[in-house]
XYZ file of C-alpha atoms in Angstrom:
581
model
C -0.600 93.223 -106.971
C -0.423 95.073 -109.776
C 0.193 98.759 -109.930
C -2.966 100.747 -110.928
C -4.103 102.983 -114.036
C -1.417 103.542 -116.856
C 1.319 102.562 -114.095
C 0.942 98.938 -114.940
C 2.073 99.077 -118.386
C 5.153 101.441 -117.462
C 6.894 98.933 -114.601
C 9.608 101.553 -114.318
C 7.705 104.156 -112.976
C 6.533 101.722 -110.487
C 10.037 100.431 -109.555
C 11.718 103.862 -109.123
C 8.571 104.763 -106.305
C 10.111 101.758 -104.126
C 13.488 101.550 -105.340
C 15.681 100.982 -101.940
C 18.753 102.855 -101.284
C 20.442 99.343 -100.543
C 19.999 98.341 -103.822
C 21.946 100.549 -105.728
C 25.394 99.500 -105.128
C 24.835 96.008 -105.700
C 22.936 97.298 -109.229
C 26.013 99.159 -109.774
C 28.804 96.386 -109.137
C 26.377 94.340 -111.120
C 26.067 96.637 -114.233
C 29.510 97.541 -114.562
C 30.052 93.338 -114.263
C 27.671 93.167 -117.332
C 28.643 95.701 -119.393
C 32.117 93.828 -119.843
C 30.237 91.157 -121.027
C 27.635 93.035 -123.268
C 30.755 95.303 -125.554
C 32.610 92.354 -126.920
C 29.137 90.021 -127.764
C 27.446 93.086 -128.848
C 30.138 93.596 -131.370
C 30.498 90.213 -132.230
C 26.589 89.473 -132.584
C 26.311 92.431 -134.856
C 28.782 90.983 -136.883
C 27.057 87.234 -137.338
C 23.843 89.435 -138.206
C 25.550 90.760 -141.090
C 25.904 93.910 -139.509
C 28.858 96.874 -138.701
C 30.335 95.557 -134.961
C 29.375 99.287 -133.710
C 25.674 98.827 -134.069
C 25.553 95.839 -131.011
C 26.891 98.923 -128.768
C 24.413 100.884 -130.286
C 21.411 98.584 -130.106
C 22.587 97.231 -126.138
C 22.722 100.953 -124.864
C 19.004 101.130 -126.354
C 17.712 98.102 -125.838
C 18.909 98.133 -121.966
C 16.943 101.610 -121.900
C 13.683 100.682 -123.369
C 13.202 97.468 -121.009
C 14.317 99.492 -117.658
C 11.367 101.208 -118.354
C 8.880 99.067 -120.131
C 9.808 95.517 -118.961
C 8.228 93.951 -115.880
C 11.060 91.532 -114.739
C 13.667 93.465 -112.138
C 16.407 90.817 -113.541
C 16.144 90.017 -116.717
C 19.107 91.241 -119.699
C 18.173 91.976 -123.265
C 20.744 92.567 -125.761
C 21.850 91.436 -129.230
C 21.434 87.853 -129.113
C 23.044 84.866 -131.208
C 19.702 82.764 -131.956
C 18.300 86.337 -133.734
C 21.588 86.871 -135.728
C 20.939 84.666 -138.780
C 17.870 85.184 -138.459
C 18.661 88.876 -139.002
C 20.766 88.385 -141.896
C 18.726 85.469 -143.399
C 16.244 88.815 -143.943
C 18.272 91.395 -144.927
C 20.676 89.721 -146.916
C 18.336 89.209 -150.142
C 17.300 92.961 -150.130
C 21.056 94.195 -150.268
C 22.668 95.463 -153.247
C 25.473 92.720 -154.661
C 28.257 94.899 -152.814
C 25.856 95.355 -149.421
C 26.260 98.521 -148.847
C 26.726 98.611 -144.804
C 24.331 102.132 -144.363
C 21.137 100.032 -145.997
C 21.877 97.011 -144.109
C 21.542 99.031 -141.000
C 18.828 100.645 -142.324
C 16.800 97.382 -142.561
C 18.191 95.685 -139.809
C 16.857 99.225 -137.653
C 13.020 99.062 -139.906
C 13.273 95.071 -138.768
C 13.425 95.860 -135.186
C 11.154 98.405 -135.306
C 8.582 96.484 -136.583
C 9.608 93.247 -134.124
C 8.789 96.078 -131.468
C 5.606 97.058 -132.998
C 4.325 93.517 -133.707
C 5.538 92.364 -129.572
C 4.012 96.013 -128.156
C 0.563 95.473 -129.984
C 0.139 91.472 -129.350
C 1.136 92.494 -125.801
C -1.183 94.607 -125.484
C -3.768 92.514 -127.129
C -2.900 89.951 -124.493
C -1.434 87.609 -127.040
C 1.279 85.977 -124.552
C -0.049 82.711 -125.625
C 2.105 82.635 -128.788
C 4.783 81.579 -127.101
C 3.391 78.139 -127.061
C 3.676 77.820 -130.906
C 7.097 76.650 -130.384
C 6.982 73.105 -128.543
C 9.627 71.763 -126.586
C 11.200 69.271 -128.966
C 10.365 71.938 -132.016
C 12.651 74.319 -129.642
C 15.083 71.994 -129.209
C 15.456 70.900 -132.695
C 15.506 74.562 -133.772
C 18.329 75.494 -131.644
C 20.491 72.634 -132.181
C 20.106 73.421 -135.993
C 20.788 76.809 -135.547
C 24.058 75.938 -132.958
C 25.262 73.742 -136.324
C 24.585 76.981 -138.313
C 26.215 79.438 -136.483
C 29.402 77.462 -136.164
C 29.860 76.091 -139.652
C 29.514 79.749 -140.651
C 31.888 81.177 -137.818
C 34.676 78.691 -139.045
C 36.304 80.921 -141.742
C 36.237 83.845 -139.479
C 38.049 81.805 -136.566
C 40.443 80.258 -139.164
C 41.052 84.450 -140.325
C 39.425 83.899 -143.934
C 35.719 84.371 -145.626
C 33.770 82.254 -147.795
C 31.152 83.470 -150.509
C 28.696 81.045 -149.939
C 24.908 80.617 -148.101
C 23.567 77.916 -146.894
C 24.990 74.833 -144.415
C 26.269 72.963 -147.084
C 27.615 75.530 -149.076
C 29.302 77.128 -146.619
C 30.627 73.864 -144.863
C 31.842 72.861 -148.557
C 33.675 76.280 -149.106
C 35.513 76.459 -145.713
C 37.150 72.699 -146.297
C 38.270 73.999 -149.773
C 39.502 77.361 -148.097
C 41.546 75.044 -145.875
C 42.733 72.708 -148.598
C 43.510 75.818 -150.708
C 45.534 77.343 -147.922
C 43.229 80.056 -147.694
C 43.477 80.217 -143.636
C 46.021 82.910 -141.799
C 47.778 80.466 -139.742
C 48.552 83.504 -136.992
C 44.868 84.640 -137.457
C 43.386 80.784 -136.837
C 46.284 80.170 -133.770
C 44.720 83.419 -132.359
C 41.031 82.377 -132.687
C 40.918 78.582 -131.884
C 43.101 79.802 -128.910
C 40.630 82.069 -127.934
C 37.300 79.667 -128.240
C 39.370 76.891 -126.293
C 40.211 80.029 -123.369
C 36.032 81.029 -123.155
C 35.119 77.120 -122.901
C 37.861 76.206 -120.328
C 37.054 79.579 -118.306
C 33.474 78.734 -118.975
C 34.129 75.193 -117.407
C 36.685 75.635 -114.300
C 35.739 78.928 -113.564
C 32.176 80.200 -114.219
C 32.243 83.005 -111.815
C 34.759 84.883 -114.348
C 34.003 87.057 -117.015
C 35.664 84.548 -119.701
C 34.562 86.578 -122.807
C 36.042 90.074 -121.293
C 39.520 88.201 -120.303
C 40.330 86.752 -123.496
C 39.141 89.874 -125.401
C 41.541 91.536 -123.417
C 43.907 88.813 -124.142
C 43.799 88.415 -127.340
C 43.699 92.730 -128.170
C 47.078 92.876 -125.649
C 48.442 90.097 -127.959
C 47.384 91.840 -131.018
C 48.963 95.338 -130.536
C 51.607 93.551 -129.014
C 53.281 91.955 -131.539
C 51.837 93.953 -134.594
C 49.834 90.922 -135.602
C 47.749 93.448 -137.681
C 51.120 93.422 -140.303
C 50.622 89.562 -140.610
C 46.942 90.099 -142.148
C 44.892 89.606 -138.430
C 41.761 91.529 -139.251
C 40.935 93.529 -136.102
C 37.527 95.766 -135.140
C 39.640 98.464 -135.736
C 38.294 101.985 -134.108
C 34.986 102.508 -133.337
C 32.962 105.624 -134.879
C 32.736 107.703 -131.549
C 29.155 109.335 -130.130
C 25.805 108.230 -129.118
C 24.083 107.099 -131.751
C 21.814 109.848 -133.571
C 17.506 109.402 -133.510
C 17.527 108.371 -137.085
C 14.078 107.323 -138.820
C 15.054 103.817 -141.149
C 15.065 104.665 -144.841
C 13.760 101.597 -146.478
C 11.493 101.402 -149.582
C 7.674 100.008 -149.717
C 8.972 96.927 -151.576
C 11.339 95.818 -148.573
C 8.326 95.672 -146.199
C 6.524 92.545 -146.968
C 9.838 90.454 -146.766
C 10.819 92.741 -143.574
C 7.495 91.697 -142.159
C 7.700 87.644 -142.617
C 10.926 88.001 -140.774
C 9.531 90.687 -138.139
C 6.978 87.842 -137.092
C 9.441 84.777 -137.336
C 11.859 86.748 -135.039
C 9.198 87.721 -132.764
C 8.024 84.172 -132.168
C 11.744 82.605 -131.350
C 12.181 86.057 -129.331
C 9.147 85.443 -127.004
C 9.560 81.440 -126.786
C 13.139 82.228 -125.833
C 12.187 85.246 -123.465
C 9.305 83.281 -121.443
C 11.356 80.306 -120.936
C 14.401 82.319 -119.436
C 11.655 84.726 -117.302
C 10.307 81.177 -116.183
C 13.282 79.766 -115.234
C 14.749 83.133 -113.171
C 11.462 84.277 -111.853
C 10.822 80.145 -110.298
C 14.139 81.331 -108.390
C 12.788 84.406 -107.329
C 10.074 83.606 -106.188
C 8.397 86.375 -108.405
C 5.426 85.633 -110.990
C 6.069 85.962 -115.163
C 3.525 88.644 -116.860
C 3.937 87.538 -119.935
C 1.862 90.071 -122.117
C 3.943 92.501 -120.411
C 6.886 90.693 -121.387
C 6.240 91.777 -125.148
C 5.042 94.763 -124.532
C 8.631 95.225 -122.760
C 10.270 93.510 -125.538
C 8.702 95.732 -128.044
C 9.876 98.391 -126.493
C 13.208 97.855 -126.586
C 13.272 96.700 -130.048
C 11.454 99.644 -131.174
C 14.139 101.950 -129.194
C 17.155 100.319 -130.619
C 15.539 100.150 -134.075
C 15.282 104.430 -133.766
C 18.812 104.493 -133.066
C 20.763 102.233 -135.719
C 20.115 99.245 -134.033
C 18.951 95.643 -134.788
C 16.492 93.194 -132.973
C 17.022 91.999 -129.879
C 15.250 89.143 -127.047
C 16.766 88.174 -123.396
C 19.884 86.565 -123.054
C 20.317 83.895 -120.347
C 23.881 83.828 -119.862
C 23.987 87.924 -119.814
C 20.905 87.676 -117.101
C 22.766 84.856 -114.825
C 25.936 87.417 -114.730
C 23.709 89.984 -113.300
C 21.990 88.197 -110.937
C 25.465 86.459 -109.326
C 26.689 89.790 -109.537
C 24.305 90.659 -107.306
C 21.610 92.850 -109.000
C 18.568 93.944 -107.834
C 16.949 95.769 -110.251
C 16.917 97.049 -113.871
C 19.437 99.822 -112.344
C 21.963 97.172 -113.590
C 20.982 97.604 -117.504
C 21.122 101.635 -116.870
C 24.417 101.231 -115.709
C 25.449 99.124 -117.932
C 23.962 101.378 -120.666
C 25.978 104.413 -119.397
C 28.855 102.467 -119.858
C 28.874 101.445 -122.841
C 28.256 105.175 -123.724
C 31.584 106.100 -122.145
C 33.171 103.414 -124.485
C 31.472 105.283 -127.293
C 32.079 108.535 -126.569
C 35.985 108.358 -124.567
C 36.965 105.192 -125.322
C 36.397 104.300 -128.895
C 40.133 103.157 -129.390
C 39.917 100.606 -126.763
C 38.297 98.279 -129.527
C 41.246 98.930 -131.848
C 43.672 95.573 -131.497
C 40.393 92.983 -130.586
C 40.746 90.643 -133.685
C 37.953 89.347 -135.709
C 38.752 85.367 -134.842
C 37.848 86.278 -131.327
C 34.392 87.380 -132.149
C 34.185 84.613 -134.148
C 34.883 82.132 -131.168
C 32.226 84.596 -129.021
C 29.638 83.506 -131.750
C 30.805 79.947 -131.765
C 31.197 79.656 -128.145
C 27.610 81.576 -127.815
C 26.012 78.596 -130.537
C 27.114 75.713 -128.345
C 25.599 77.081 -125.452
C 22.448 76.878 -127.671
C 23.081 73.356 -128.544
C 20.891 71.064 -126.172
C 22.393 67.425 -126.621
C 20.897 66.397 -123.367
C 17.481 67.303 -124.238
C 17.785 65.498 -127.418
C 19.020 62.137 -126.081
C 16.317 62.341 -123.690
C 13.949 62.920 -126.120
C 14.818 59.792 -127.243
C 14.780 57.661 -124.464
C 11.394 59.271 -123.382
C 9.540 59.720 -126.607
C 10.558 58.367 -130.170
C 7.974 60.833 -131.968
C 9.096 64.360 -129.917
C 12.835 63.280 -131.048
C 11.642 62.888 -134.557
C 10.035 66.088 -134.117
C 13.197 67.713 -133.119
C 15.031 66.103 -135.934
C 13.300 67.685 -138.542
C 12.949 70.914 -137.004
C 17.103 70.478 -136.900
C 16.992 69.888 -140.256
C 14.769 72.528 -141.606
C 17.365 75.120 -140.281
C 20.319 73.198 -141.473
C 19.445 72.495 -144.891
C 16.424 75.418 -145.455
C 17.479 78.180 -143.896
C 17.087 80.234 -140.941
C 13.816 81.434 -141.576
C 11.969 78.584 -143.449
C 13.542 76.507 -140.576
C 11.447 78.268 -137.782
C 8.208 78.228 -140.028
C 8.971 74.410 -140.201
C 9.272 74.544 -136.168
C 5.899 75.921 -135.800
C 4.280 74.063 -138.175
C 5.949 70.701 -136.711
C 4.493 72.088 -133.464
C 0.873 72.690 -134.473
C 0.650 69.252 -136.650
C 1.756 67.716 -133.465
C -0.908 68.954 -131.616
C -3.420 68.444 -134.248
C -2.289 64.871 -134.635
C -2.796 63.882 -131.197
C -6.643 65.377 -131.393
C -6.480 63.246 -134.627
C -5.293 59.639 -133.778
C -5.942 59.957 -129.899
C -5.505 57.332 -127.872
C -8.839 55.089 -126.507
C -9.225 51.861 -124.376
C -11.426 49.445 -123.491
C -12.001 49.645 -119.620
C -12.019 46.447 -117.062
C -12.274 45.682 -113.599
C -9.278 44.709 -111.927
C -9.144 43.051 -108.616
C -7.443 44.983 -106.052
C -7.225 48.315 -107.431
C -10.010 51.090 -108.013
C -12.055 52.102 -111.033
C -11.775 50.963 -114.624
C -8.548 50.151 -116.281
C -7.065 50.026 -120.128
C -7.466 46.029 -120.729
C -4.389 46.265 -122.528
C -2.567 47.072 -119.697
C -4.465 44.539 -117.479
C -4.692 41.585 -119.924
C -7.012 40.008 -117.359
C -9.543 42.518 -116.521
C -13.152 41.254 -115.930
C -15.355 42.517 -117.945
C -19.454 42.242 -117.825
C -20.731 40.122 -120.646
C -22.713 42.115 -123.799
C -20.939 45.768 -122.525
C -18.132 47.437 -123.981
C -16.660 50.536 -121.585
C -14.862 52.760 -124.545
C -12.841 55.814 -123.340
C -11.701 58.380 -126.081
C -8.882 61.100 -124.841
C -9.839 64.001 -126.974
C -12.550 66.653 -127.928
C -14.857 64.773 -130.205
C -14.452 67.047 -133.195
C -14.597 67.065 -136.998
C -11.041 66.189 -137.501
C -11.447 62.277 -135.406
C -15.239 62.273 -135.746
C -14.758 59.362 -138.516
C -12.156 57.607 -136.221
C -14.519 57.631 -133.244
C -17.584 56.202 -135.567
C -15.159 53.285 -136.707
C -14.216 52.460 -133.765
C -17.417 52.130 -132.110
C -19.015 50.055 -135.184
C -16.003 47.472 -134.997
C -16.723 46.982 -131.443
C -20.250 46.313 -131.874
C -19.499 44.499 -135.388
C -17.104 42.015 -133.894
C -19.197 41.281 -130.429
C -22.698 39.727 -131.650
C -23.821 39.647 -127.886
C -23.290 43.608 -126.895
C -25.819 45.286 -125.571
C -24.334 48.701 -124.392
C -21.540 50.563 -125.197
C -21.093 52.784 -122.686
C -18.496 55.722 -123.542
C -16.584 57.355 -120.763
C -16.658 60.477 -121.722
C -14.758 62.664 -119.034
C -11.923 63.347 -121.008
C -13.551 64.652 -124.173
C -14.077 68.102 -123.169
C -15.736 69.095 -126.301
C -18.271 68.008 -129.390
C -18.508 70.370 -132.455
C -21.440 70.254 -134.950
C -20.104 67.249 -136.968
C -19.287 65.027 -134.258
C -23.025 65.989 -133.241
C -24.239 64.710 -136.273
C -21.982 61.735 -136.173
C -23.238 60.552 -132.787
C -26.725 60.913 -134.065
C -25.957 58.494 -137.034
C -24.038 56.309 -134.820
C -26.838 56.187 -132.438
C -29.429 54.724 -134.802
C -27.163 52.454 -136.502
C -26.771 50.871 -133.418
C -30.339 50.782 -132.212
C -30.854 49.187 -135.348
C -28.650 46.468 -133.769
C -29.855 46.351 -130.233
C -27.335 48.121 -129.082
C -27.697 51.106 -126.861
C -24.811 53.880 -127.068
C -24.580 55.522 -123.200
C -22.358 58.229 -122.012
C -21.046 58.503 -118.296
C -18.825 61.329 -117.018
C -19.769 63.515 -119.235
C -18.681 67.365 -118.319
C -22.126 69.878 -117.788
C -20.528 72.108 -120.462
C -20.571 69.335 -123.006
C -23.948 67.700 -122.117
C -25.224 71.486 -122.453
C -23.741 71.619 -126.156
C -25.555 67.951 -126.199
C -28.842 68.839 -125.841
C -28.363 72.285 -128.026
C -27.710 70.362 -130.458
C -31.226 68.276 -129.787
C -29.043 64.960 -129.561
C -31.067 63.823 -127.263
C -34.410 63.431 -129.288
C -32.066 60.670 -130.633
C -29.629 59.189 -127.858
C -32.072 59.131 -125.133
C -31.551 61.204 -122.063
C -32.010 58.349 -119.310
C -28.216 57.090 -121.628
C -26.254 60.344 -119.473
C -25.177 58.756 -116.391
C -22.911 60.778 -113.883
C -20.324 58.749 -112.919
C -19.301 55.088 -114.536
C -20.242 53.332 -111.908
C -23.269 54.464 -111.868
C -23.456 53.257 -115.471
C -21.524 50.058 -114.922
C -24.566 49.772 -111.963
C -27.547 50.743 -114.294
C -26.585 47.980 -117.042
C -25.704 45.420 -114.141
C -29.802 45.910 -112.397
C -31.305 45.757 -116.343
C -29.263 42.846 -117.499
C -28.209 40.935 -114.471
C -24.704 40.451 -115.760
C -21.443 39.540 -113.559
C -17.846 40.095 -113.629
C -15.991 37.851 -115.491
C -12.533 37.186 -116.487
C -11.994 37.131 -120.060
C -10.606 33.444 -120.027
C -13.779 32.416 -118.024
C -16.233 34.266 -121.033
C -13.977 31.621 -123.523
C -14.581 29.148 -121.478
C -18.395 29.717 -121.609
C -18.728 30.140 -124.692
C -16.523 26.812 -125.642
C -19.342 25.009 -123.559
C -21.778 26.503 -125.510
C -20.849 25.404 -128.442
């Protein structure tokens, strides 16, 4: 049930009403849980996005915020996320200055997720939940695999405690084996960070229940200050700038909004695929039901909120939202609380960052990107379905070798050819009897199905549209081409659930081209909707209307009575017809 009036498009109103008093300190244990978690990948996710580490505190206090009060799910975690990171950079990168100056990269990164909130907020509204679907499974899985192989190539120098000036997979793959061969790596720096990647996947492994990232943080910052690693060149995160972020308004110029606004829309596409799929997945175990138009609307507002305070965009996280819920939350109590501390970090604690070095939030990022990586779903793909794993291939490839951003373009577009290419080339049969089991069945399946001599059952699985009008037309005219005896072609017609203007027109050539050959075109199955667009379209001054028949048997039946035909195997009919001659 959902909440009346304006109430249904604030769920936090709605949740604070009911909110039980035995909730709040399992929201509390919870939130203080997840805000270890959110400090060191904020930082570290603000950093892959090209980005100050400060701003992921900034943009997780806001972003928690806006969905408490917007979002519909009671368990569900946004923050800075790894998947949005290049994206991030991939669009602010080519509108910085040669130096890139940190202030305008925050400025666009903060005009970015303002308009990611804007574009979620109105398509919410609009009811546009939909557009999730543009990203299909394999596209998805290709995507994130490419961007997993992405991520890490470019997190290498930073875990081996050097940079690279290059952009692009190859590039940047090329430049960190010459860094290496150069002697370009800190040896204490790359100790430090492959150490620290090999503690988060081992925790991650043995012991899922512990905070891995938060432990070697701590680790690795005890290490640091330690043994003054900083004097042997370990970059470190250094102190934080303390205080809440200010309300600041993004100062970008008119000419950085149309490249702001290709990447608002990419990033709001993989943010939505990747939020529905995790709201899916957590609300199944709930028990609860997704509102996905909601969803953006509660997206949007948390981008738009962290965007007004120096932050970046944002989309759920799946491993943040798992810690929550095994920690026991109930509510979005546990993002408030983990809000509020992370603004104690900010405004007390600043120097607690100090000693964490920069190869640890490399190995965050890198241990974030293989947690992206879906090698299972890919080698299924290819045991199940040879063109989905092709599919997946290239939408791997269009990240790796065209970017970030081109990459997810290619990802739709793989998506929406694949769709389009199965309304194309769909697949049809010719229908038999077979002894022993009911209805009509593909003869090339049953190699031995009877069939009734001079009639053709044809089923086509698709609307009957301009785009396979030709195919069907073909088709049809081979069958009646290359069997001199048919009589009827009778068209099972249940699963095309629609026929457009040229298909109309189609049918109606088709029709007299085979009454010109004695040959009567019939339809059986055929949904009401369709036979109403039928006769709209005055088909059946041509096809005539005693040719509908409700079910195929029915049709089978009616052919049967006027032609007095029987069911025979196909090796019988060649057997006939060698006596014959």
């Amino acid at each position: 049930m959902h909440p009346p009036g304006w109430q249904e498009y604030v769920p936090g109103v709605g949740l604070a009403r009911i909110y039980e008093r035995a909730w709040l300190p399992k929201d509390i244990v919870a939130g203080l849980v997840l805000s270890a978690l959110l400090v060191p990948q904020g930082m570290a996710y603000a950093e892959l996005a090209g980005l100050p580490a400060v701003t992921g505190l900034y943009t997780s206090i806001l972003c928690l915020l806006g969905y408490a009060v917007f979002g519909p799910s009671r368990v569900l975690v946004l923050g800075p996320d790894s998947s949005l990171g290049p994206m991030i950079a991939a669009t602010i990168a080519p509108l910085l200055l040669a130096n890139g100056d940190p202030a305008r990269a925050v400025a666009l990164a903060s005009m970015l997720a303002v308009i990611v909130g804007v574009v979620m907020t109105v398509a919410g509204l609009a009811r546009f939940g939909f557009v999730a679907d543009l990203l299909s499974k394999p596209t998805q899985i290709g995507y994130m695999n490419g961007l997993a192989l992405t991520i890490v190539i470019g997190q290498l120098a930073k875990l081996f405690g050097f940079s690279v000036d290059a952009d692009g997979l190859v590039a940047e793959a090329k430049a960190f084996f010459s860094g290496l061969a150069d002697g370009d790596a800190n040896a204490t720096a790359a100790v430090i960070g492959v150490a620290s990647l090999a503690g988060i996947l081992l925790l991650n492994r043995f012991m899922p229940k512990l905070p891995s990232v938060l432990i070697v943080v701590v680790l690795a910052a005890v290490v640091v200050g330690a043994f003054d690693l900083e004097s042997k060149d370990v970059d470190t995160v250094g102190v934080l700038p303390q205080g809440f972020p200010p309300f600041t308004i993004p100062a970008v110029s008119w000419d950085d909004l149309p490249p702001l606004l290709i990447g608002a829309f990419a990033i709001a596409v993989v943010a939505l695929a990747d939020t529905m799929s995790t709201a899916s997945a957590f609300a199944a175990r709930r028990g609860e039901r997704v509102r996905g138009n909601q969803e953006m609307v509660g997206i949007g507002a948390a981008n738009i909120a962290a965007g007004f305070f120096q932050g970046f965009p944002v989309s759920t996280s799946g491993s943040r939202t798992a810690v929550a819920e095994q920690a026991g939350s109930r509510s979005q109590v546990t993002g408030i609380v983990g809000a509020g501390m992370i603004t104690v970090v900010l405004v007390f604690a600043t120097s607690l960052m100090q000693y964490v070095p920069q190869p640890t939030l490399g190995a965050i990022v890198i241990a974030a990107a293989l947690s992206l990586a879906d090698i299972a779903g890919t080698r299924r793909l290819w045991h199940q379905r040879r063109t989905e794993f092709g599919l997946s291939i290239i939408a791997l490839l269009g990240v790796a070798f065209l970017g970030v951003l081109p990459g997810i373009l290619v990802a739709v577009g793989l998506s929406i050819l694949n769709v389009f290419r199965r309304t194309w080339w769909p697949h049809t049969a010719e229908l038999g009897r077979v002894e022993g089991v009911a209805g009509l069945h593909d003869t090339e399946s049953y190699p031995d199905a009877e069939l009734l001599r001079g009639l053709v059952v044809y089923r086509f699985d698709a609307p009957l549209i301009f785009a396979n009008a030709r195919m069907f037309s073909d088709k049809v005219r081979e069958i009646a081409t290359d069997d001199p005896s048919l009589q009827w072609i009778i068209v099972a017609a249940e699963p095309i659930t629609d026929v457009d203007t040229t298909a109309s027109d189609m049918l109606q050539e088709l029709d007299a081209w085979l009454n010109a050959r004695g040959v009567s075109l019939v339809f059986a199955e055929m949904k009401d909707p369709v036979r109403e667009k039928i006769e709209r379209y005055e088909l059946t001054r041509t096809i005539n209307p005693a040719h509908f028949h409700p079910t195929l048997d029915a049709a089978v039946a009616a052919y049967v009575q006027q032609t007095g035909a029987s069911w025979r195997r196909p090796q019988q009919e060649a057997d006939d017809e060698g006596s014959r001659r």
